[in-house]
PDB file of C-alpha atoms in Angstrom:
ATOM      1  CA  MET A   1      18.931 -39.227 -20.505  1.00 41.00           C
ATOM      2  CA  THR A   2      18.727 -42.673 -22.122  1.00 41.00           C
ATOM      3  CA  ALA A   3      15.809 -44.879 -22.961  1.00 46.00           C
ATOM      4  CA  CYS A   4      15.084 -48.148 -24.687  1.00 46.00           C
ATOM      5  CA  MET A   5      11.397 -48.466 -24.793  1.00 53.00           C
ATOM      6  CA  GLU A   6       9.044 -45.893 -23.346  1.00 53.00           C
ATOM      7  CA  ASN A   7       5.447 -46.839 -22.551  1.00 55.00           C
ATOM      8  CA  ARG A   8       2.605 -44.673 -21.228  1.00 52.00           C
ATOM      9  CA  LYS A   9      -0.238 -47.074 -20.683  1.00 48.00           C
ATOM     10  CA  GLU A  10      -1.196 -45.392 -17.442  1.00 41.00           C
ATOM     11  CA  THR A  11      -2.058 -42.081 -19.124  1.00 48.00           C
ATOM     12  CA  VAL A  12      -5.589 -41.186 -20.186  1.00 52.00           C
ATOM     13  CA  ARG A  13      -5.100 -40.537 -23.856  1.00 60.00           C
ATOM     14  CA  SER A  14      -6.698 -38.452 -26.498  1.00 71.00           C
ATOM     15  CA  LYS A  15      -6.847 -39.604 -30.154  1.00 77.00           C
ATOM     16  CA  LEU A  16      -4.247 -38.308 -32.597  1.00 81.00           C
ATOM     17  CA  LEU A  17      -6.213 -39.390 -35.706  1.00 75.00           C
ATOM     18  CA  THR A  18      -9.920 -38.668 -35.965  1.00 79.00           C
ATOM     19  CA  SER A  19     -12.382 -38.342 -38.870  1.00 67.00           C
ATOM     20  CA  ARG A  20     -13.855 -35.131 -37.280  1.00 78.00           C
ATOM     21  CA  ARG A  21     -10.916 -32.885 -38.080  1.00 83.00           C
ATOM     22  CA  PRO A  22      -7.642 -32.977 -40.005  1.00 88.00           C
ATOM     23  CA  THR A  23      -4.357 -33.925 -38.270  1.00 92.00           C
ATOM     24  CA  THR A  24      -1.185 -32.389 -39.606  1.00 95.00           C
ATOM     25  CA  ILE A  25       1.952 -34.630 -39.525  1.00 96.00           C
ATOM     26  CA  ALA A  26       5.191 -33.354 -41.027  1.00 97.00           C
ATOM     27  CA  THR A  27       8.856 -33.972 -41.254  1.00 97.00           C
ATOM     28  CA  TRP A  28      11.759 -31.544 -41.380  1.00 97.00           C
ATOM     29  CA  ASN A  29      15.527 -31.957 -41.871  1.00 96.00           C
ATOM     30  CA  VAL A  30      16.650 -29.279 -39.416  1.00 96.00           C
ATOM     31  CA  ARG A  31      20.361 -29.710 -40.206  1.00 94.00           C
ATOM     32  CA  THR A  32      21.084 -29.358 -36.458  1.00 96.00           C
ATOM     33  CA  MET A  33      19.443 -28.821 -33.107  1.00 96.00           C
ATOM     34  CA  TYR A  34      22.873 -28.770 -31.481  1.00 95.00           C
ATOM     35  CA  ALA A  35      22.667 -25.004 -31.025  1.00 92.00           C
ATOM     36  CA  GLY A  36      21.191 -22.803 -28.355  1.00 90.00           C
ATOM     37  CA  GLY A  37      17.540 -21.888 -28.915  1.00 94.00           C
ATOM     38  CA  LYS A  38      17.112 -24.035 -32.054  1.00 96.00           C
ATOM     39  CA  ALA A  39      14.485 -26.315 -30.442  1.00 97.00           C
ATOM     40  CA  ALA A  40      12.455 -23.333 -29.414  1.00 97.00           C
ATOM     41  CA  VAL A  41      12.567 -21.905 -32.946  1.00 97.00           C
ATOM     42  CA  ILE A  42      11.387 -25.259 -34.358  1.00 98.00           C
ATOM     43  CA  ALA A  43       8.570 -25.360 -31.794  1.00 98.00           C
ATOM     44  CA  GLU A  44       7.414 -21.899 -32.901  1.00 98.00           C
ATOM     45  CA  GLU A  45       7.355 -22.962 -36.571  1.00 97.00           C
ATOM     46  CA  MET A  46       5.480 -26.111 -35.571  1.00 98.00           C
ATOM     47  CA  LYS A  47       2.755 -24.078 -33.922  1.00 97.00           C
ATOM     48  CA  ARG A  48       2.612 -21.573 -36.796  1.00 97.00           C
ATOM     49  CA  TYR A  49       1.771 -24.340 -39.250  1.00 96.00           C
ATOM     50  CA  GLY A  50      -0.584 -26.189 -36.878  1.00 96.00           C
ATOM     51  CA  ILE A  51       1.474 -29.357 -36.819  1.00 97.00           C
ATOM     52  CA  SER A  52       0.505 -32.001 -34.301  1.00 97.00           C
ATOM     53  CA  LEU A  53       3.464 -34.275 -34.821  1.00 98.00           C
ATOM     54  CA  LEU A  54       6.769 -33.189 -36.378  1.00 98.00           C
ATOM     55  CA  GLY A  55       9.501 -35.611 -37.309  1.00 98.00           C
ATOM     56  CA  LEU A  56      13.028 -34.192 -37.235  1.00 98.00           C
ATOM     57  CA  GLY A  57      16.160 -35.292 -39.054  1.00 97.00           C
ATOM     58  CA  GLU A  58      19.819 -34.528 -38.584  1.00 96.00           C
ATOM     59  CA  THR A  59      19.248 -33.233 -35.026  1.00 98.00           C
ATOM     60  CA  ARG A  60      22.895 -34.041 -34.001  1.00 97.00           C
ATOM     61  CA  TRP A  61      21.810 -34.851 -30.416  1.00 98.00           C
ATOM     62  CA  LEU A  62      23.581 -37.684 -28.687  1.00 98.00           C
ATOM     63  CA  GLN A  63      22.045 -40.661 -26.845  1.00 97.00           C
ATOM     64  CA  SER A  64      18.288 -40.947 -26.461  1.00 98.00           C
ATOM     65  CA  GLY A  65      15.569 -39.639 -24.240  1.00 98.00           C
ATOM     66  CA  GLN A  66      12.880 -37.026 -23.993  1.00 97.00           C
ATOM     67  CA  VAL A  67      12.797 -33.275 -23.229  1.00 98.00           C
ATOM     68  CA  LYS A  68       9.832 -31.091 -22.230  1.00 97.00           C
ATOM     69  CA  LEU A  69      10.059 -27.586 -23.630  1.00 97.00           C
ATOM     70  CA  ALA A  70       8.844 -24.530 -21.760  1.00 97.00           C
ATOM     71  CA  SER A  71       6.286 -23.923 -24.488  1.00 96.00           C
ATOM     72  CA  GLY A  72       4.688 -27.311 -23.822  1.00 97.00           C
ATOM     73  CA  GLU A  73       6.076 -29.461 -26.654  1.00 98.00           C
ATOM     74  CA  THR A  74       7.876 -32.712 -25.930  1.00 98.00           C
ATOM     75  CA  ILE A  75      10.903 -33.903 -27.867  1.00 99.00           C
ATOM     76  CA  LEU A  76      11.628 -37.687 -28.182  1.00 99.00           C
ATOM     77  CA  TYR A  77      15.090 -38.136 -29.569  1.00 99.00           C
ATOM     78  CA  SER A  78      17.554 -40.815 -30.654  1.00 98.00           C
ATOM     79  CA  GLY A  79      21.230 -40.361 -31.496  1.00 98.00           C
ATOM     80  CA  HIS A  80      24.629 -42.013 -31.165  1.00 98.00           C
ATOM     81  CA  PRO A  81      24.737 -43.832 -27.879  1.00 96.00           C
ATOM     82  CA  GLU A  82      28.325 -42.854 -26.907  1.00 96.00           C
ATOM     83  CA  ASP A  83      29.076 -39.664 -25.038  1.00 94.00           C
ATOM     84  CA  SER A  84      32.228 -39.231 -27.101  1.00 95.00           C
ATOM     85  CA  ALA A  85      30.499 -39.726 -30.460  1.00 96.00           C
ATOM     86  CA  PRO A  86      30.506 -36.896 -32.974  1.00 96.00           C
ATOM     87  CA  HIS A  87      27.398 -34.690 -33.158  1.00 97.00           C
ATOM     88  CA  THR A  88      26.205 -36.174 -36.422  1.00 96.00           C
ATOM     89  CA  GLU A  89      22.960 -37.755 -37.645  1.00 97.00           C
ATOM     90  CA  GLY A  90      20.189 -37.929 -34.988  1.00 98.00           C
ATOM     91  CA  VAL A  91      16.398 -38.195 -35.353  1.00 98.00           C
ATOM     92  CA  ALA A  92      13.534 -37.036 -33.194  1.00 99.00           C
ATOM     93  CA  PHE A  93       9.848 -36.329 -32.854  1.00 99.00           C
ATOM     94  CA  MET A  94       8.400 -33.076 -31.555  1.00 98.00           C
ATOM     95  CA  LEU A  95       4.963 -33.660 -30.076  1.00 98.00           C
ATOM     96  CA  SER A  96       2.202 -31.140 -29.529  1.00 97.00           C
ATOM     97  CA  LYS A  97       0.129 -31.507 -26.347  1.00 95.00           C
ATOM     98  CA  GLU A  98      -2.508 -33.413 -28.357  1.00 94.00           C
ATOM     99  CA  ALA A  99       0.143 -35.914 -29.626  1.00 96.00           C
ATOM    100  CA  GLN A 100       1.606 -36.330 -26.147  1.00 97.00           C
ATOM    101  CA  ARG A 101      -1.839 -37.384 -24.843  1.00 95.00           C
ATOM    102  CA  ALA A 102      -2.269 -39.921 -27.673  1.00 96.00           C
ATOM    103  CA  LEU A 103       1.224 -41.379 -27.342  1.00 97.00           C
ATOM    104  CA  ILE A 104       1.251 -45.100 -26.472  1.00 96.00           C
ATOM    105  CA  SER A 105       4.948 -45.928 -26.777  1.00 97.00           C
ATOM    106  CA  TRP A 106       8.135 -44.910 -28.583  1.00 98.00           C
ATOM    107  CA  GLU A 107      11.465 -46.557 -29.337  1.00 98.00           C
ATOM    108  CA  PRO A 108      14.838 -45.013 -30.225  1.00 98.00           C
ATOM    109  CA  ILE A 109      16.292 -47.541 -32.646  1.00 98.00           C
ATOM    110  CA  ASN A 110      19.579 -45.751 -33.470  1.00 97.00           C
ATOM    111  CA  SER A 111      20.888 -42.491 -34.703  1.00 98.00           C
ATOM    112  CA  ARG A 112      18.980 -42.850 -37.967  1.00 98.00           C
ATOM    113  CA  ILE A 113      15.641 -44.350 -36.973  1.00 98.00           C
ATOM    114  CA  ILE A 114      13.047 -43.589 -34.261  1.00 98.00           C
ATOM    115  CA  THR A 115       9.518 -44.943 -33.945  1.00 98.00           C
ATOM    116  CA  ALA A 116       6.440 -43.893 -32.016  1.00 98.00           C
ATOM    117  CA  LYS A 117       2.959 -45.364 -31.679  1.00 97.00           C
ATOM    118  CA  PHE A 118      -0.196 -43.369 -31.144  1.00 96.00           C
ATOM    119  CA  GLN A 119      -3.852 -44.111 -30.406  1.00 95.00           C
ATOM    120  CA  THR A 120      -6.489 -43.334 -33.017  1.00 92.00           C
ATOM    121  CA  THR A 121     -10.249 -43.113 -32.712  1.00 90.00           C
ATOM    122  CA  HIS A 122     -10.491 -46.771 -33.797  1.00 88.00           C
ATOM    123  CA  LYS A 123      -9.903 -49.073 -30.794  1.00 86.00           C
ATOM    124  CA  LYS A 124      -8.190 -51.769 -32.918  1.00 88.00           C
ATOM    125  CA  ILE A 125      -6.070 -49.443 -35.072  1.00 90.00           C
ATOM    126  CA  ASN A 126      -3.025 -47.582 -33.828  1.00 93.00           C
ATOM    127  CA  LEU A 127      -0.800 -45.160 -35.757  1.00 94.00           C
ATOM    128  CA  GLN A 128       2.932 -46.058 -36.031  1.00 95.00           C
ATOM    129  CA  VAL A 129       5.204 -43.301 -37.252  1.00 97.00           C
ATOM    130  CA  ILE A 130       8.800 -44.017 -38.356  1.00 96.00           C
ATOM    131  CA  GLN A 131      11.166 -41.084 -38.720  1.00 98.00           C
ATOM    132  CA  CYS A 132      14.320 -41.794 -40.691  1.00 96.00           C
ATOM    133  CA  TYR A 133      17.598 -40.102 -41.642  1.00 96.00           C
ATOM    134  CA  ALA A 134      18.938 -42.352 -44.396  1.00 93.00           C
ATOM    135  CA  PRO A 135      22.648 -42.660 -45.248  1.00 91.00           C
ATOM    136  CA  THR A 136      23.693 -40.992 -48.451  1.00 87.00           C
ATOM    137  CA  ASN A 137      24.877 -43.039 -51.450  1.00 80.00           C
ATOM    138  CA  ASP A 138      28.556 -42.444 -50.738  1.00 84.00           C
ATOM    139  CA  THR A 139      28.182 -44.051 -47.270  1.00 87.00           C
ATOM    140  CA  ASP A 140      29.933 -47.440 -46.837  1.00 88.00           C
ATOM    141  CA  ASP A 141      27.914 -50.452 -47.765  1.00 82.00           C
ATOM    142  CA  GLU A 142      27.866 -51.887 -44.227  1.00 88.00           C
ATOM    143  CA  THR A 143      26.145 -48.813 -42.853  1.00 90.00           C
ATOM    144  CA  LYS A 144      23.615 -48.696 -45.695  1.00 86.00           C
ATOM    145  CA  ASP A 145      22.807 -52.434 -45.325  1.00 84.00           C
ATOM    146  CA  GLN A 146      22.364 -52.023 -41.610  1.00 89.00           C
ATOM    147  CA  PHE A 147      20.004 -49.113 -42.032  1.00 90.00           C
ATOM    148  CA  TYR A 148      17.757 -50.749 -44.674  1.00 86.00           C
ATOM    149  CA  ASN A 149      17.689 -54.115 -42.992  1.00 86.00           C
ATOM    150  CA  GLN A 150      16.658 -52.536 -39.717  1.00 91.00           C
ATOM    151  CA  LEU A 151      13.983 -50.433 -41.479  1.00 89.00           C
ATOM    152  CA  TYR A 152      12.723 -53.449 -43.361  1.00 85.00           C
ATOM    153  CA  THR A 153      12.414 -55.400 -40.076  1.00 88.00           C
ATOM    154  CA  ILE A 154      10.388 -52.571 -38.497  1.00 91.00           C
ATOM    155  CA  LEU A 155       8.031 -52.402 -41.473  1.00 86.00           C
ATOM    156  CA  GLN A 156       7.497 -56.189 -41.473  1.00 84.00           C
ATOM    157  CA  ASP A 157       6.548 -56.034 -37.769  1.00 85.00           C
ATOM    158  CA  ARG A 158       3.319 -54.217 -38.481  1.00 81.00           C
ATOM    159  CA  LYS A 159       0.512 -55.240 -36.178  1.00 81.00           C
ATOM    160  CA  GLY A 160      -2.925 -56.084 -37.621  1.00 81.00           C
ATOM    161  CA  LYS A 161      -4.565 -53.019 -39.236  1.00 85.00           C
ATOM    162  CA  ASP A 162      -2.189 -50.514 -37.736  1.00 90.00           C
ATOM    163  CA  ILE A 163      -1.485 -47.433 -39.902  1.00 90.00           C
ATOM    164  CA  ILE A 164       2.211 -46.904 -40.726  1.00 91.00           C
ATOM    165  CA  ILE A 165       3.724 -43.586 -41.764  1.00 93.00           C
ATOM    166  CA  LEU A 166       7.291 -43.757 -42.943  1.00 92.00           C
ATOM    167  CA  MET A 167       8.845 -40.299 -43.238  1.00 94.00           C
ATOM    168  CA  GLY A 168      12.015 -38.397 -43.018  1.00 94.00           C
ATOM    169  CA  ASP A 169      15.073 -37.550 -45.121  1.00 92.00           C
ATOM    170  CA  MET A 170      15.599 -40.661 -47.297  1.00 86.00           C
ATOM    171  CA  ASN A 171      18.445 -38.917 -49.161  1.00 80.00           C
ATOM    172  CA  ALA A 172      16.860 -39.890 -52.476  1.00 64.00           C
ATOM    173  CA  LYS A 173      18.864 -39.774 -55.639  1.00 60.00           C
ATOM    174  CA  ILE A 174      17.457 -39.185 -59.099  1.00 52.00           C
ATOM    175  CA  GLY A 175      18.585 -41.706 -61.690  1.00 54.00           C
ATOM    176  CA  GLY A 176      18.739 -45.448 -62.378  1.00 56.00           C
ATOM    177  CA  ASN A 177      21.504 -46.259 -59.901  1.00 59.00           C
ATOM    178  CA  ASN A 178      19.880 -48.142 -57.007  1.00 56.00           C
ATOM    179  CA  ASN A 179      23.078 -48.839 -55.125  1.00 55.00           C
ATOM    180  CA  GLY A 180      22.370 -49.170 -51.417  1.00 48.00           C
ATOM    181  CA  PHE A 181      18.571 -49.448 -51.920  1.00 48.00           C
ATOM    182  CA  GLU A 182      18.455 -53.165 -52.821  1.00 49.00           C
ATOM    183  CA  PRO A 183      16.404 -54.210 -49.762  1.00 45.00           C
ATOM    184  CA  PHE A 184      13.597 -51.786 -50.786  1.00 47.00           C
ATOM    185  CA  ASP A 185      13.681 -52.571 -54.571  1.00 50.00           C
ATOM    186  CA  ILE A 186      10.071 -53.245 -55.424  1.00 47.00           C
ATOM    187  CA  TYR A 187      11.044 -55.783 -58.062  1.00 46.00           C
ATOM    188  CA  ARG A 188      12.974 -57.786 -55.507  1.00 46.00           C
ATOM    189  CA  LEU A 189      10.399 -57.642 -52.775  1.00 48.00           C
ATOM    190  CA  MET A 190       7.454 -58.576 -55.005  1.00 46.00           C
ATOM    191  CA  ARG A 191       9.413 -61.462 -56.532  1.00 43.00           C
ATOM    192  CA  GLN A 192      10.108 -62.869 -53.096  1.00 47.00           C
ATOM    193  CA  ALA A 193       6.472 -62.391 -51.970  1.00 47.00           C
ATOM    194  CA  ASN A 194       4.990 -64.087 -54.997  1.00 45.00           C
ATOM    195  CA  SER A 195       7.083 -67.209 -55.604  1.00 44.00           C
ATOM    196  CA  ASN A 196       9.099 -65.718 -58.404  1.00 46.00           C
ATOM    197  CA  GLU A 197       6.036 -65.175 -60.640  1.00 47.00           C
ATOM    198  CA  TRP A 198       7.106 -61.512 -60.628  1.00 44.00           C
ATOM    199  CA  SER A 199      10.524 -62.214 -62.160  1.00 46.00           C
ATOM    200  CA  GLY A 200       9.457 -62.015 -65.777  1.00 49.00           C
ATOM    201  CA  TYR A 201       8.352 -58.348 -65.482  1.00 47.00           C
ATOM    202  CA  GLN A 202      10.801 -55.553 -66.222  1.00 48.00           C
ATOM    203  CA  PRO A 203       9.676 -52.446 -64.218  1.00 49.00           C
ATOM    204  CA  HIS A 204      11.629 -49.970 -66.354  1.00 45.00           C
ATOM    205  CA  SER A 205       9.911 -50.831 -69.630  1.00 49.00           C
ATOM    206  CA  ASN A 206       6.858 -53.095 -69.090  1.00 55.00           C
ATOM    207  CA  VAL A 207       3.507 -51.949 -67.669  1.00 55.00           C
ATOM    208  CA  LEU A 208       2.679 -55.468 -66.429  1.00 57.00           C
ATOM    209  CA  TRP A 209       4.402 -54.782 -63.116  1.00 57.00           C
ATOM    210  CA  ILE A 210       2.103 -51.761 -62.568  1.00 62.00           C
ATOM    211  CA  HIS A 211      -0.982 -53.890 -63.482  1.00 59.00           C
ATOM    212  CA  TYR A 212       0.243 -56.590 -61.154  1.00 59.00           C
ATOM    213  CA  LEU A 213       0.832 -54.186 -58.238  1.00 62.00           C
ATOM    214  CA  SER A 214      -2.487 -52.409 -58.729  1.00 65.00           C
ATOM    215  CA  ASP A 215      -4.207 -55.796 -58.692  1.00 64.00           C
ATOM    216  CA  LYS A 216      -2.628 -56.462 -55.303  1.00 63.00           C
ATOM    217  CA  LEU A 217      -3.806 -53.095 -54.059  1.00 64.00           C
ATOM    218  CA  CYS A 218      -7.356 -53.523 -55.374  1.00 65.00           C
ATOM    219  CA  SER A 219      -7.607 -56.855 -53.557  1.00 67.00           C
ATOM    220  CA  MET A 220      -6.733 -55.318 -50.218  1.00 63.00           C
ATOM    221  CA  LYS A 221      -9.404 -54.657 -47.638  1.00 61.00           C
ATOM    222  CA  PHE A 222      -9.950 -50.900 -47.196  1.00 58.00           C
ATOM    223  CA  ARG A 223     -11.442 -49.273 -44.166  1.00 58.00           C
ATOM    224  CA  ARG A 224     -15.042 -48.242 -44.762  1.00 64.00           C
ATOM    225  CA  SER A 225     -15.388 -44.562 -45.439  1.00 65.00           C
ATOM    226  CA  ALA A 226     -16.570 -42.361 -48.259  1.00 69.00           C
ATOM    227  CA  GLY A 227     -13.008 -41.184 -48.956  1.00 69.00           C
ATOM    228  CA  MET A 228     -11.598 -44.718 -49.079  1.00 72.00           C
ATOM    229  CA  ARG A 229     -14.375 -45.844 -51.453  1.00 78.00           C
ATOM    230  CA  LYS A 230     -13.473 -43.023 -53.813  1.00 77.00           C
ATOM    231  CA  ILE A 231      -9.783 -44.055 -53.637  1.00 74.00           C
ATOM    232  CA  LYS A 232     -10.553 -47.682 -54.313  1.00 76.00           C
ATOM    233  CA  ALA A 233     -12.859 -46.762 -57.217  1.00 79.00           C
ATOM    234  CA  ALA A 234     -10.180 -44.604 -58.815  1.00 75.00           C
ATOM    235  CA  LEU A 235      -7.592 -47.385 -58.233  1.00 74.00           C
ATOM    236  CA  THR A 236      -9.871 -49.895 -59.911  1.00 78.00           C
ATOM    237  CA  ARG A 237     -10.324 -47.608 -62.920  1.00 76.00           C
ATOM    238  CA  PHE A 238      -6.576 -47.183 -63.153  1.00 72.00           C
ATOM    239  CA  HIS A 239      -6.039 -50.943 -62.867  1.00 70.00           C
ATOM    240  CA  ASN A 240      -8.540 -51.709 -65.645  1.00 74.00           C
ATOM    241  CA  GLY A 241      -6.953 -49.177 -67.997  1.00 72.00           C
ATOM    242  CA  VAL A 242      -3.261 -49.981 -67.491  1.00 69.00           C
ATOM    243  CA  LEU A 243      -3.059 -52.652 -70.159  1.00 65.00           C
ATOM    244  CA  GLN A 244      -4.034 -50.206 -72.858  1.00 71.00           C
ATOM    245  CA  TYR A 245      -0.413 -49.071 -72.813  1.00 67.00           C
ATOM    246  CA  THR A 246       2.590 -51.126 -73.960  1.00 61.00           C
ATOM    247  CA  PHE A 247       5.390 -49.342 -72.088  1.00 62.00           C
ATOM    248  CA  ALA A 248       5.648 -47.548 -68.796  1.00 62.00           C
ATOM    249  CA  THR A 249       6.652 -44.389 -70.604  1.00 65.00           C
ATOM    250  CA  ASP A 250       3.430 -44.504 -72.681  1.00 69.00           C
ATOM    251  CA  LEU A 251       1.446 -44.883 -69.457  1.00 66.00           C
ATOM    252  CA  LEU A 252       3.109 -41.897 -67.815  1.00 65.00           C
ATOM    253  CA  ASN A 253       2.861 -39.700 -70.856  1.00 72.00           C
ATOM    254  CA  ASN A 254      -0.697 -40.550 -71.973  1.00 74.00           C
ATOM    255  CA  CYS A 255      -2.734 -41.893 -69.045  1.00 71.00           C
ATOM    256  CA  PRO A 256      -5.290 -39.225 -67.866  1.00 70.00           C
ATOM    257  CA  MET A 257      -4.386 -39.974 -64.256  1.00 62.00           C
ATOM    258  CA  PHE A 258      -0.903 -38.558 -64.749  1.00 62.00           C
ATOM    259  CA  GLN A 259      -2.000 -35.431 -66.650  1.00 62.00           C
ATOM    260  CA  SER A 260      -2.052 -32.154 -64.719  1.00 52.00           C
TER     261      SER A 260
END
C-alpha cells in the first residue's frame, strides 16, 4: 500500500493532548518489524506501558501505507519506495485508538522520516510529531545532507502555535566531531537568524551563547498555565544567573540547576 498524504478531516476526532490527564508519547528503535509477529509484540508492549503514540525506527518495511492490527492499533509506515529495495531503515507510528481518533493527517517523507499531525484540546493548536531514523556518521555525505536538509525544511514549516515533537533514533555520537550535523549546529543557525551578531560567541568555552539563547527563550510567548509559568520563572532565574560564570564548564559544574 502506498500513500503520499493522508487526511482524515471527515472523522469526528478526540483530542490527543489534554490538560485533564497525561498523554504518553514514546519512541523505540525496534531493529526490525520485518519478522512474523513482531508488530503484535510491539503492540502488547505499547499497551503495557500505556502509550498513546509510539514512534518506531528501523522497521525495515518497504513503501508506505497503513495497517490495522487485530488488537486495534494502527501502524502508519514509511520505507524505501522500490519493491526491490533492501529491507533497511524504515520509520513508523503505532497509534492507539485514542490517537487514531485525534489524527488529522500524516505524511511519509522517506525511509528515514515520517510526520503526523494530531488535534489537541486547543482549537488553534495542533500537535505535529516527527519520527526520525538518522544516518550514522559513517554514511556518505550526500545521504546525511539530504536527511538534515529535509528535516530542517519540515521544522521550518511549523504553523502558528503548533506543538512539534521531534523524536526517534538520531544516532547521536559523543564527542566534538560534528561531521554530518552542520545544518543543526546551534552556532550556525543562531548566527544566521541574528545577522551575524552571534558569530563572536564560542559555544565550547563562553557562557555568553547560553545567556543569549536563554534571553531568546525568555522573550517567547508561553501558553498560559501554572506549569508554564513555573517553567518561565525558572528559566528567568537561570538567565539572570548565567553571567556569574566565566566558562561553560564553570556553569555546568557549579550552577545549582545542574546539580543532582
